[in-house]
Amino acid sequence: MASGPQRPTVLIGLGVAFVLGGLLGLPLFLADPLGTTGRGIPMWLALPVLWVGGIGFIAYGWYWRVRGRRSR
């Protein structure tokens, strides 16, 4: 994967979706911090994973988007 992803904008969009999903889950977490998701994953674990994953996707997509513009 030395050439990077084909569409870095899609990665950025996926990252934004993950971050928004984490923000939408925030009221559920505040209401019951020890609660679980529908699959049994603790909320205190699910939300940070969504946020970190979303920020990671955004950073990775942004990196390849900027790098692709410089190499043209």
mmCIF file of C-alpha atoms in Angstrom, residues 24-36 43 47:
data_model
loop_
_atom_site.group_PDB
_atom_site.id
_atom_site.type_symbol
_atom_site.label_atom_id
_atom_site.label_comp_id
_atom_site.label_asym_id
_atom_site.label_seq_id
_atom_site.Cartn_x
_atom_site.Cartn_y
_atom_site.Cartn_z
ATOM 1 C CA LEU A 24 -24.602 10.399 19.110
ATOM 2 C CA GLY A 25 -23.785 7.718 21.684
ATOM 3 C CA LEU A 26 -22.650 10.280 24.235
ATOM 4 C CA PRO A 27 -26.151 10.888 25.734
ATOM 5 C CA LEU A 28 -26.576 7.129 26.236
ATOM 6 C CA PHE A 29 -23.208 6.986 27.949
ATOM 7 C CA LEU A 30 -24.004 9.921 30.227
ATOM 8 C CA ALA A 31 -27.338 8.389 31.180
ATOM 9 C CA ASP A 32 -25.806 5.002 32.087
ATOM 10 C CA PRO A 33 -21.982 4.926 32.011
ATOM 11 C CA LEU A 34 -21.832 1.241 32.918
ATOM 12 C CA GLY A 35 -24.430 0.258 30.324
ATOM 13 C CA THR A 36 -23.724 -1.803 27.241
ATOM 14 C CA MET A 43 -20.229 1.973 26.532
ATOM 15 C CA LEU A 47 -17.237 5.448 22.556
#
